[in-house]
């Protein structure tokens, strides 16, 4: 997050950011609509700039990359591009535990407010649901699963199973507050739930949508 | 659901139900407030009746049991007291798979609209979040875990882990629609996710909040 313009935020900007605030908001609104409609992969800075009525070079100047623009548009609770590389460098044997630990670091930390706002909006708004799904798939799961060198269909199947457990931890711990999970320490949850995520990532699983599971 | 008055519903009653509709609504509103404030265990028909300004015998007459009143008050997508006994009679070896299968039967069937309404409300409203948690804990998890004869703290810990996976399946499949999980068949999901729930129920897990895990 070296570029403050790319930082997810909850309110109107208070620090110095490049460019006209109205132009920034127009770009972010166009980005939200385009990412929701086309998905992360199908959207481009060029299309978003056109929709916002600005030059693509200006969007690059304001936000940097398509990833950073996406994170700003959805007000993401954290930047996986910053947080994940260290985790992924640790090898695959403890990947499940590391993913759970990182999730809890973000949600037990300053990312919780933005995360809750995103989940609340996604549950009540179909377009935000698409944006949250794109965030999970393109920014988190694809990076995590990408380290495993799997065929695409298998990677997506394993990623969607991982998503089901991670979203469930967020809902059970931070939204519904089911005890004792809600009050457990991060270490306890990593020990209990890490093996599930590890199994989904690298274990012997009958994968949905994959004809021949890798065993 | 032999008593139609106890059936969860999405709209104003259209069939014949005992009693004055305004009285019914007053009892249901008092029930929602009381269950949210005191939890399922802490609430009683007597307290709810007093809050609604009616005689407890009338509440019993309208709704039958505290369980049925609770289901009506939260407009539950299904009645676990009806659905679970058959599942629980099947023994504990396949309990995880059976729980996932039942969840999908309810959510892939006519319970989805009511379920989604409940989840949407829970995510945006703290009081409904408490009611959904009480539903999960008192109506679902306690019955499922109860068949295992575990010490109370261990049962609650295992139940909360099960909750994290089940809520996550609902969110990933029906709200965010993460593929291929969203389009997978029930059989595929039972095969992939059933073992996780089974491990949480009966496996060797480092349980949160439990000093000596059962191994």
Tab-separated table of C-alpha atoms in Angstrom:
chain	number	residue	atom	x	y	z
A	1	UNK	CA	0.000	0.000	0.000
A	2	UNK	CA	2.777	2.421	-0.851
A	3	UNK	CA	0.397	4.412	-3.016
A	4	UNK	CA	-2.244	5.970	-0.774
A	5	UNK	CA	-4.522	6.485	-3.766
A	6	UNK	CA	-4.901	2.725	-4.007
A	7	UNK	CA	-5.766	2.191	-0.379
A	8	UNK	CA	-9.260	0.894	0.311
A	9	UNK	CA	-11.214	3.386	2.376
A	10	UNK	CA	-14.526	3.709	4.155
A	11	UNK	CA	-15.181	7.422	3.790
A	12	UNK	CA	-14.414	10.306	1.500
A	13	UNK	CA	-10.680	10.778	1.108
A	14	UNK	CA	-9.038	12.978	3.697
A	15	UNK	CA	-5.399	12.619	2.695
A	16	UNK	CA	-3.825	13.937	-0.464
A	17	UNK	CA	-4.767	11.912	-3.511
A	18	UNK	CA	-4.008	12.635	-7.112
A	19	UNK	CA	-6.691	14.263	-9.159
A	20	UNK	CA	-10.149	15.719	-8.854
A	21	UNK	CA	-12.342	13.944	-6.224
A	22	UNK	CA	-15.336	13.981	-8.570
A	23	UNK	CA	-13.293	12.347	-11.312
A	24	UNK	CA	-12.016	9.730	-8.865
A	25	UNK	CA	-15.563	8.943	-7.769
A	26	UNK	CA	-16.728	8.708	-11.376
A	27	UNK	CA	-13.933	6.241	-12.143
A	28	UNK	CA	-14.709	4.174	-9.029
A	29	UNK	CA	-18.418	4.060	-9.870
A	30	UNK	CA	-17.653	2.991	-13.431
A	31	UNK	CA	-15.219	0.406	-12.088
A	32	UNK	CA	-17.823	-1.082	-9.728
A	33	UNK	CA	-20.387	-1.371	-12.524
A	34	UNK	CA	-17.900	-2.823	-15.006
A	35	UNK	CA	-16.315	-5.339	-12.621
A	36	UNK	CA	-19.751	-6.487	-11.455
A	37	UNK	CA	-21.056	-6.850	-15.000
A	38	UNK	CA	-18.015	-8.392	-16.697
A	39	UNK	CA	-16.113	-9.931	-13.821
A	40	UNK	CA	-12.538	-9.050	-12.948
A	41	UNK	CA	-11.043	-10.783	-15.990
A	42	UNK	CA	-13.520	-9.323	-18.447
A	43	UNK	CA	-13.064	-5.747	-17.290
A	44	UNK	CA	-10.277	-3.464	-18.501
A	45	UNK	CA	-9.020	-0.056	-17.477
A	46	UNK	CA	-9.809	1.130	-21.013
A	47	UNK	CA	-13.476	0.132	-20.773
A	48	UNK	CA	-13.788	1.602	-17.279
A	49	UNK	CA	-12.168	4.867	-18.375
A	50	UNK	CA	-14.529	5.121	-21.334
A	51	UNK	CA	-17.532	4.521	-19.076
A	52	UNK	CA	-16.285	7.243	-16.729
A	53	UNK	CA	-15.566	9.631	-19.604
A	54	UNK	CA	-11.874	9.995	-18.826
A	55	UNK	CA	-8.600	9.023	-20.464
A	56	UNK	CA	-7.250	5.547	-19.569
A	57	UNK	CA	-3.877	7.125	-18.773
A	58	UNK	CA	-5.598	9.133	-16.045
A	59	UNK	CA	-7.016	5.950	-14.493
A	60	UNK	CA	-3.557	4.387	-14.535
A	61	UNK	CA	-2.174	7.548	-12.957
A	62	UNK	CA	-4.829	7.608	-10.220
A	63	UNK	CA	-4.917	3.923	-9.315
A	64	UNK	CA	-1.904	2.157	-10.800
A	65	UNK	CA	-2.998	-1.328	-11.848
A	66	UNK	CA	-6.341	-2.967	-12.565
A	67	UNK	CA	-5.894	-4.900	-9.295
A	68	UNK	CA	-5.461	-1.693	-7.300
A	69	UNK	CA	-8.408	-0.044	-9.036
A	70	UNK	CA	-10.542	-3.074	-8.190
A	71	UNK	CA	-9.521	-2.998	-4.519
A	72	UNK	CA	-10.299	0.720	-4.318
A	73	UNK	CA	-13.646	0.240	-6.084
A	74	UNK	CA	-14.881	-2.414	-3.664
A	75	UNK	CA	-13.212	-0.792	-0.632
A	76	UNK	CA	-11.442	-4.069	0.085
A	77	UNK	CA	-10.505	-4.777	3.716
A	78	UNK	CA	-6.924	-5.643	2.710
A	79	UNK	CA	-4.652	-5.914	-0.316
A	80	UNK	CA	-3.960	-9.604	-0.994
A	81	UNK	CA	-1.213	-8.654	-3.451
A	82	UNK	CA	0.705	-7.252	-0.481
A	83	UNK	CA	-0.211	-9.829	2.141
A	84	UNK	CA	-0.087	-13.102	0.249
A	85	UNK	CA	3.466	-13.336	-1.182
A	86	UNK	CA	5.099	-13.903	2.210
A	87	UNK	CA	2.523	-16.536	3.073
A	88	UNK	CA	2.888	-18.268	-0.278
A	89	UNK	CA	6.681	-18.304	-0.001
A	90	UNK	CA	6.322	-20.602	3.023
A	91	UNK	CA	5.640	-23.691	0.942
A	92	UNK	CA	2.499	-25.765	0.604
A	93	UNK	CA	2.707	-28.060	3.646
A	94	UNK	CA	1.260	-25.421	6.014
A	95	UNK	CA	-0.647	-23.443	3.414
A	96	UNK	CA	-4.063	-24.169	4.930
A	97	UNK	CA	-3.021	-23.003	8.389
A	98	UNK	CA	-1.310	-19.932	6.932
A	99	UNK	CA	-4.410	-18.923	4.990
A	100	UNK	CA	-6.608	-19.183	8.089
A	101	UNK	CA	-4.046	-17.219	10.113
A	102	UNK	CA	-3.943	-14.428	7.528
A	103	UNK	CA	-7.745	-14.265	7.353
A	104	UNK	CA	-7.913	-13.852	11.123
A	105	UNK	CA	-5.130	-11.239	11.130
A	106	UNK	CA	-7.110	-9.104	8.706
A	107	UNK	CA	-10.475	-9.628	10.403
A	108	UNK	CA	-9.261	-9.402	14.001
A	109	UNK	CA	-7.398	-6.255	12.944
A	110	UNK	CA	-8.248	-3.005	11.215
A	111	UNK	CA	-9.780	-4.737	8.179
A	112	UNK	CA	-12.876	-5.886	10.015
A	113	UNK	CA	-15.018	-2.783	9.513
A	114	UNK	CA	-14.403	-2.732	5.763
A	115	UNK	CA	-14.866	-6.492	5.584
A	116	UNK	CA	-18.185	-6.394	7.412
A	117	UNK	CA	-19.405	-3.551	5.224
A	118	UNK	CA	-18.521	-5.566	2.133
A	119	UNK	CA	-20.216	-8.732	3.394
A	120	UNK	CA	-23.331	-6.805	4.458
A	121	UNK	CA	-23.598	-5.166	1.092
A	122	UNK	CA	-22.952	-8.423	-0.766
A	123	UNK	CA	-25.729	-10.244	1.059
A	124	UNK	CA	-28.314	-7.602	0.249
A	125	UNK	CA	-27.128	-6.511	-3.192
A	126	UNK	CA	-26.586	-8.838	-6.142
A	127	UNK	CA	-24.011	-6.555	-7.726
A	128	UNK	CA	-21.882	-6.325	-4.618
A	129	UNK	CA	-22.178	-10.091	-4.262
A	130	UNK	CA	-20.569	-10.377	-7.683
A	131	UNK	CA	-17.820	-7.954	-6.672
A	132	UNK	CA	-17.078	-9.849	-3.455
A	133	UNK	CA	-16.994	-13.109	-5.405
A	134	UNK	CA	-14.585	-11.564	-7.923
A	135	UNK	CA	-12.430	-10.333	-5.044
A	136	UNK	CA	-12.264	-13.785	-3.494
A	137	UNK	CA	-11.635	-15.572	-6.776
A	138	UNK	CA	-9.299	-13.183	-8.582
A	139	UNK	CA	-7.411	-11.635	-5.674
A	140	UNK	CA	-7.267	-14.380	-3.046
A	141	UNK	CA	-8.054	-17.903	-4.234
A	142	UNK	CA	-6.319	-17.699	-7.583
A	143	UNK	CA	-3.114	-16.522	-5.921
A	144	UNK	CA	-3.231	-19.171	-3.205
A	145	UNK	CA	-4.177	-22.048	-5.492
A	146	UNK	CA	-1.795	-20.758	-8.149
A	147	UNK	CA	1.170	-21.883	-6.069
A	148	UNK	CA	0.047	-25.501	-6.373
A	149	UNK	CA	0.478	-25.816	-10.151
A	150	UNK	CA	-2.896	-27.526	-10.641
A	151	UNK	CA	-4.995	-27.907	-13.782
A	152	UNK	CA	-7.380	-24.973	-14.005
A	153	UNK	CA	-10.606	-26.871	-13.248
A	154	UNK	CA	-9.062	-28.569	-10.239
A	155	UNK	CA	-7.686	-25.280	-8.957
A	156	UNK	CA	-11.082	-23.616	-9.222
A	157	UNK	CA	-12.805	-26.537	-7.503
A	158	UNK	CA	-10.318	-26.528	-4.627
A	159	UNK	CA	-10.517	-22.741	-4.421
A	160	UNK	CA	-14.305	-22.763	-4.165
A	161	UNK	CA	-14.151	-25.283	-1.312
A	162	UNK	CA	-11.598	-23.111	0.479
A	163	UNK	CA	-13.915	-20.140	-0.030
A	164	UNK	CA	-16.779	-22.018	1.607
A	165	UNK	CA	-14.762	-22.567	4.784
A	166	UNK	CA	-13.230	-19.089	4.952
A	167	UNK	CA	-16.526	-17.253	4.398
A	168	UNK	CA	-18.080	-19.516	7.001
A	169	UNK	CA	-15.446	-18.596	9.577
A	170	UNK	CA	-16.125	-14.919	8.919
A	171	UNK	CA	-19.877	-15.404	9.267
A	172	UNK	CA	-19.716	-17.647	12.355
A	173	UNK	CA	-17.081	-15.558	14.176
A	174	UNK	CA	-17.841	-11.954	13.247
A	175	UNK	CA	-21.475	-11.831	12.117
A	176	UNK	CA	-23.395	-14.528	14.026
A	177	UNK	CA	-20.811	-14.890	16.831
A	178	UNK	CA	-21.330	-18.582	17.439
A	179	UNK	CA	-19.450	-19.596	20.596
A	180	UNK	CA	-16.849	-20.790	21.390
A	181	UNK	CA	-15.613	-20.070	17.859
A	182	UNK	CA	-16.357	-16.348	18.183
A	183	UNK	CA	-14.153	-15.932	21.279
A	184	UNK	CA	-11.457	-18.456	20.384
A	185	UNK	CA	-7.895	-17.305	19.851
A	186	UNK	CA	-6.425	-17.190	16.385
A	187	UNK	CA	-4.098	-20.046	17.342
A	188	UNK	CA	-7.030	-22.240	18.329
A	189	UNK	CA	-8.864	-21.586	15.077
A	190	UNK	CA	-5.761	-22.127	12.981
A	191	UNK	CA	-5.317	-25.501	14.695
A	192	UNK	CA	-8.955	-26.525	14.229
A	193	UNK	CA	-9.725	-25.135	10.772
A	194	UNK	CA	-6.310	-25.061	9.094
A	195	UNK	CA	-6.451	-28.820	8.381
A	196	UNK	CA	-9.778	-28.361	6.566
A	197	UNK	CA	-8.341	-25.695	4.282
A	198	UNK	CA	-5.206	-27.799	3.778
A	199	UNK	CA	-7.313	-30.779	2.759
A	200	UNK	CA	-9.282	-28.657	0.297
A	201	UNK	CA	-6.029	-27.307	-1.166
A	202	UNK	CA	-3.838	-30.399	-1.378
A	203	UNK	CA	-5.741	-33.368	0.063
A	204	UNK	CA	-7.607	-36.288	-1.410
A	205	UNK	CA	-10.982	-34.669	-2.103
A	206	UNK	CA	-13.825	-35.637	-4.448
A	207	UNK	CA	-13.806	-32.347	-6.292
A	208	UNK	CA	-17.054	-30.828	-7.603
A	209	UNK	CA	-17.059	-30.279	-11.357
A	210	UNK	CA	-13.845	-32.249	-11.875
A	211	UNK	CA	-14.270	-35.590	-13.629
A	212	UNK	CA	-11.088	-37.268	-12.446
A	213	UNK	CA	-10.056	-36.093	-9.012
A	214	UNK	CA	-6.332	-36.069	-8.413
A	215	UNK	CA	-5.473	-38.695	-5.869
B	1	UNK	CA	-45.546	-29.473	10.646
B	2	UNK	CA	-48.892	-31.034	11.454
B	3	UNK	CA	-50.025	-27.764	13.010
B	4	UNK	CA	-50.261	-25.147	10.260
B	5	UNK	CA	-50.111	-22.371	12.819
B	6	UNK	CA	-46.524	-23.382	13.571
B	7	UNK	CA	-45.353	-23.394	9.968
B	8	UNK	CA	-42.754	-20.787	9.091
B	9	UNK	CA	-44.114	-18.436	6.491
B	10	UNK	CA	-43.007	-15.581	4.298
B	11	UNK	CA	-46.199	-13.561	4.067
B	12	UNK	CA	-49.331	-12.855	6.031
B	13	UNK	CA	-51.235	-16.041	6.747
B	14	UNK	CA	-53.671	-17.087	4.044
B	15	UNK	CA	-54.872	-20.397	5.487
B	16	UNK	CA	-56.962	-20.860	8.587
B	17	UNK	CA	-55.004	-20.223	11.756
B	18	UNK	CA	-56.287	-20.079	15.288
B	19	UNK	CA	-56.879	-16.688	16.774
B	20	UNK	CA	-56.853	-13.033	15.909
B	21	UNK	CA	-54.140	-12.072	13.353
B	22	UNK	CA	-53.223	-8.967	15.356
B	23	UNK	CA	-52.765	-11.063	18.483
B	24	UNK	CA	-50.630	-13.543	16.552
B	25	UNK	CA	-48.444	-10.747	15.232
B	26	UNK	CA	-48.111	-9.241	18.707
B	27	UNK	CA	-46.995	-12.605	20.090
B	28	UNK	CA	-44.511	-13.102	17.235
B	29	UNK	CA	-43.061	-9.621	17.702
B	30	UNK	CA	-42.701	-10.206	21.448
B	31	UNK	CA	-41.130	-13.589	20.722
B	32	UNK	CA	-38.541	-12.080	18.356
B	33	UNK	CA	-37.565	-9.439	20.903
B	34	UNK	CA	-37.419	-11.892	23.792
B	35	UNK	CA	-35.505	-14.628	21.961
B	36	UNK	CA	-33.003	-12.067	20.638
B	37	UNK	CA	-32.523	-10.495	24.063
B	38	UNK	CA	-32.421	-13.619	26.238
B	39	UNK	CA	-31.469	-16.340	23.798
B	40	UNK	CA	-33.571	-19.431	23.178
B	41	UNK	CA	-32.836	-21.010	26.559
B	42	UNK	CA	-33.444	-17.820	28.518
B	43	UNK	CA	-36.804	-17.102	26.918
B	44	UNK	CA	-40.080	-18.651	28.063
B	45	UNK	CA	-43.595	-18.671	26.712
B	46	UNK	CA	-44.707	-17.030	29.939
B	47	UNK	CA	-42.352	-14.052	29.486
B	48	UNK	CA	-43.277	-13.720	25.814
B	49	UNK	CA	-46.979	-13.844	26.591
B	50	UNK	CA	-46.584	-11.163	29.246
B	51	UNK	CA	-44.673	-8.954	26.804
B	52	UNK	CA	-47.443	-9.431	24.243
B	53	UNK	CA	-50.172	-8.799	26.799
B	54	UNK	CA	-51.856	-12.174	26.353
B	55	UNK	CA	-52.369	-15.286	28.414
B	56	UNK	CA	-49.611	-17.946	28.169
B	57	UNK	CA	-52.281	-20.569	27.479
B	58	UNK	CA	-53.204	-18.641	24.342
B	59	UNK	CA	-49.601	-18.738	23.108
B	60	UNK	CA	-49.504	-22.477	23.724
B	61	UNK	CA	-52.782	-22.807	21.866
B	62	UNK	CA	-51.563	-20.763	18.889
B	63	UNK	CA	-48.053	-22.167	18.510
B	64	UNK	CA	-47.744	-25.361	20.509
B	65	UNK	CA	-44.228	-25.497	21.920
B	66	UNK	CA	-41.492	-22.929	22.531
B	67	UNK	CA	-39.584	-24.506	19.633
B	68	UNK	CA	-42.516	-24.005	17.249
B	69	UNK	CA	-43.061	-20.443	18.434
B	70	UNK	CA	-39.382	-19.729	17.830
B	71	UNK	CA	-39.503	-21.169	14.301
B	72	UNK	CA	-42.586	-19.100	13.498
B	73	UNK	CA	-41.052	-15.961	14.974
B	74	UNK	CA	-37.891	-16.159	12.847
B	75	UNK	CA	-39.753	-17.511	9.804
B	76	UNK	CA	-37.345	-20.451	9.728
B	77	UNK	CA	-36.705	-22.087	6.347
B	78	UNK	CA	-37.393	-25.550	7.797
B	79	UNK	CA	-38.285	-27.299	11.034
B	80	UNK	CA	-35.238	-29.207	12.296
B	81	UNK	CA	-37.389	-31.029	14.846
B	82	UNK	CA	-39.126	-32.691	11.901
B	83	UNK	CA	-36.171	-33.182	9.592
B	84	UNK	CA	-33.387	-34.227	11.927
B	85	UNK	CA	-34.666	-37.369	13.700
B	86	UNK	CA	-34.467	-39.555	10.597
B	87	UNK	CA	-30.973	-38.289	9.878
B	88	UNK	CA	-29.844	-38.795	13.461
B	89	UNK	CA	-31.235	-42.323	13.554
B	90	UNK	CA	-28.708	-43.261	10.866
B	91	UNK	CA	-25.804	-43.489	13.277
B	92	UNK	CA	-22.714	-41.334	13.598
B	93	UNK	CA	-20.393	-42.783	10.945
B	94	UNK	CA	-22.034	-40.819	8.101
B	95	UNK	CA	-23.371	-37.978	10.206
B	96	UNK	CA	-21.250	-35.325	8.481
B	97	UNK	CA	-22.403	-36.338	5.010
B	98	UNK	CA	-26.010	-36.570	6.179
B	99	UNK	CA	-25.929	-33.076	7.661
B	100	UNK	CA	-24.548	-31.594	4.438
B	101	UNK	CA	-27.157	-33.486	2.408
B	102	UNK	CA	-29.997	-32.189	4.561
B	103	UNK	CA	-28.701	-28.620	4.360
B	104	UNK	CA	-28.661	-28.846	0.563
B	105	UNK	CA	-32.124	-30.435	0.458
B	106	UNK	CA	-33.562	-27.493	2.364
B	107	UNK	CA	-31.626	-24.827	0.430
B	108	UNK	CA	-31.965	-26.364	-3.024
B	109	UNK	CA	-35.668	-26.781	-2.257
B	110	UNK	CA	-38.491	-24.547	-1.100
B	111	UNK	CA	-36.602	-23.354	1.992
B	112	UNK	CA	-34.179	-21.187	0.054
B	113	UNK	CA	-36.263	-18.004	-0.081
B	114	UNK	CA	-36.893	-18.034	3.661
B	115	UNK	CA	-33.276	-18.964	4.322
B	116	UNK	CA	-31.924	-16.140	2.197
B	117	UNK	CA	-34.282	-13.662	3.841
B	118	UNK	CA	-33.055	-14.778	7.247
B	119	UNK	CA	-29.376	-14.560	6.289
B	120	UNK	CA	-29.852	-11.140	4.676
B	121	UNK	CA	-31.570	-9.816	7.739
B	122	UNK	CA	-28.988	-11.358	10.079
B	123	UNK	CA	-26.079	-9.744	8.280
B	124	UNK	CA	-27.591	-6.276	8.458
B	125	UNK	CA	-29.365	-6.464	11.807
B	126	UNK	CA	-27.719	-7.405	15.088
B	127	UNK	CA	-30.953	-8.706	16.581
B	128	UNK	CA	-31.698	-11.007	13.690
B	129	UNK	CA	-28.087	-12.201	13.834
B	130	UNK	CA	-28.765	-13.287	17.411
B	131	UNK	CA	-31.954	-15.057	16.330
B	132	UNK	CA	-30.204	-16.893	13.494
B	133	UNK	CA	-27.427	-17.915	15.887
B	134	UNK	CA	-30.008	-19.194	18.385
B	135	UNK	CA	-31.703	-21.129	15.574
B	136	UNK	CA	-28.443	-22.770	14.567
B	137	UNK	CA	-27.350	-23.538	18.100
B	138	UNK	CA	-30.612	-24.547	19.777
B	139	UNK	CA	-32.481	-26.116	16.865
B	140	UNK	CA	-29.770	-27.636	14.669
B	141	UNK	CA	-26.343	-28.045	16.268
B	142	UNK	CA	-27.511	-29.095	19.715
B	143	UNK	CA	-29.677	-31.835	18.208
B	144	UNK	CA	-26.928	-33.080	15.886
B	145	UNK	CA	-24.148	-32.954	18.462
B	146	UNK	CA	-26.489	-34.293	21.119
B	147	UNK	CA	-26.410	-37.725	19.508
B	148	UNK	CA	-22.679	-37.989	20.215
B	149	UNK	CA	-22.914	-37.965	24.013
B	150	UNK	CA	-20.096	-35.448	24.426
B	151	UNK	CA	-19.244	-33.212	27.376
B	152	UNK	CA	-21.042	-29.904	26.948
B	153	UNK	CA	-17.982	-27.747	26.163
B	154	UNK	CA	-16.731	-30.224	23.588
B	155	UNK	CA	-20.154	-30.448	21.986
B	156	UNK	CA	-20.401	-26.682	21.697
B	157	UNK	CA	-16.900	-26.429	20.251
B	158	UNK	CA	-17.582	-29.109	17.647
B	159	UNK	CA	-20.960	-27.550	16.891
B	160	UNK	CA	-19.468	-24.119	16.280
B	161	UNK	CA	-16.939	-25.595	13.844
B	162	UNK	CA	-19.751	-27.392	12.011
B	163	UNK	CA	-21.632	-24.089	11.876
B	164	UNK	CA	-18.645	-22.374	10.261
B	165	UNK	CA	-18.622	-24.884	7.392
B	166	UNK	CA	-22.382	-25.030	6.886
B	167	UNK	CA	-22.866	-21.253	6.862
B	168	UNK	CA	-19.939	-21.016	4.466
B	169	UNK	CA	-21.553	-23.461	2.046
B	170	UNK	CA	-24.729	-21.388	2.112
B	171	UNK	CA	-22.806	-18.175	1.477
B	172	UNK	CA	-20.527	-19.580	-1.237
B	173	UNK	CA	-23.283	-21.485	-3.070
B	174	UNK	CA	-26.390	-19.329	-2.733
B	175	UNK	CA	-25.214	-15.789	-1.999
B	176	UNK	CA	-21.823	-15.286	-3.666
B	177	UNK	CA	-22.209	-18.179	-6.139
B	178	UNK	CA	-18.568	-19.161	-6.265
B	179	UNK	CA	-18.066	-21.707	-9.048
B	180	UNK	CA	-17.890	-24.648	-9.421
B	181	UNK	CA	-19.356	-25.023	-5.925
B	182	UNK	CA	-22.452	-23.005	-6.845
B	183	UNK	CA	-23.386	-25.315	-9.739
B	184	UNK	CA	-22.185	-28.588	-8.247
B	185	UNK	CA	-24.670	-31.371	-7.549
B	186	UNK	CA	-25.671	-32.180	-3.999
B	187	UNK	CA	-23.848	-35.512	-4.323
B	188	UNK	CA	-20.612	-33.767	-5.267
B	189	UNK	CA	-20.826	-31.385	-2.324
B	190	UNK	CA	-21.723	-34.138	0.113
B	191	UNK	CA	-18.623	-36.044	-1.058
B	192	UNK	CA	-16.328	-33.007	-0.808
B	193	UNK	CA	-17.634	-31.300	2.334
B	194	UNK	CA	-19.172	-34.173	4.283
B	195	UNK	CA	-15.733	-35.333	5.532
B	196	UNK	CA	-15.047	-31.860	6.929
B	197	UNK	CA	-18.269	-31.878	8.942
B	198	UNK	CA	-17.590	-35.451	10.029
B	199	UNK	CA	-14.132	-34.473	11.264
B	200	UNK	CA	-15.567	-31.533	13.189
B	201	UNK	CA	-18.196	-33.814	14.755
B	202	UNK	CA	-16.224	-36.927	15.606
B	203	UNK	CA	-12.629	-36.503	14.439
B	204	UNK	CA	-9.363	-35.664	16.126
B	205	UNK	CA	-9.609	-31.861	16.258
B	206	UNK	CA	-7.859	-29.292	18.427
B	207	UNK	CA	-11.062	-27.820	19.793
B	208	UNK	CA	-11.320	-24.094	20.565
B	209	UNK	CA	-12.160	-23.366	24.177
B	210	UNK	CA	-11.659	-26.977	25.277
B	211	UNK	CA	-8.606	-27.633	27.431
B	212	UNK	CA	-8.244	-31.336	26.806
B	213	UNK	CA	-9.393	-32.330	23.325
B	214	UNK	CA	-10.830	-35.805	23.073
B	215	UNK	CA	-8.506	-37.958	21.016
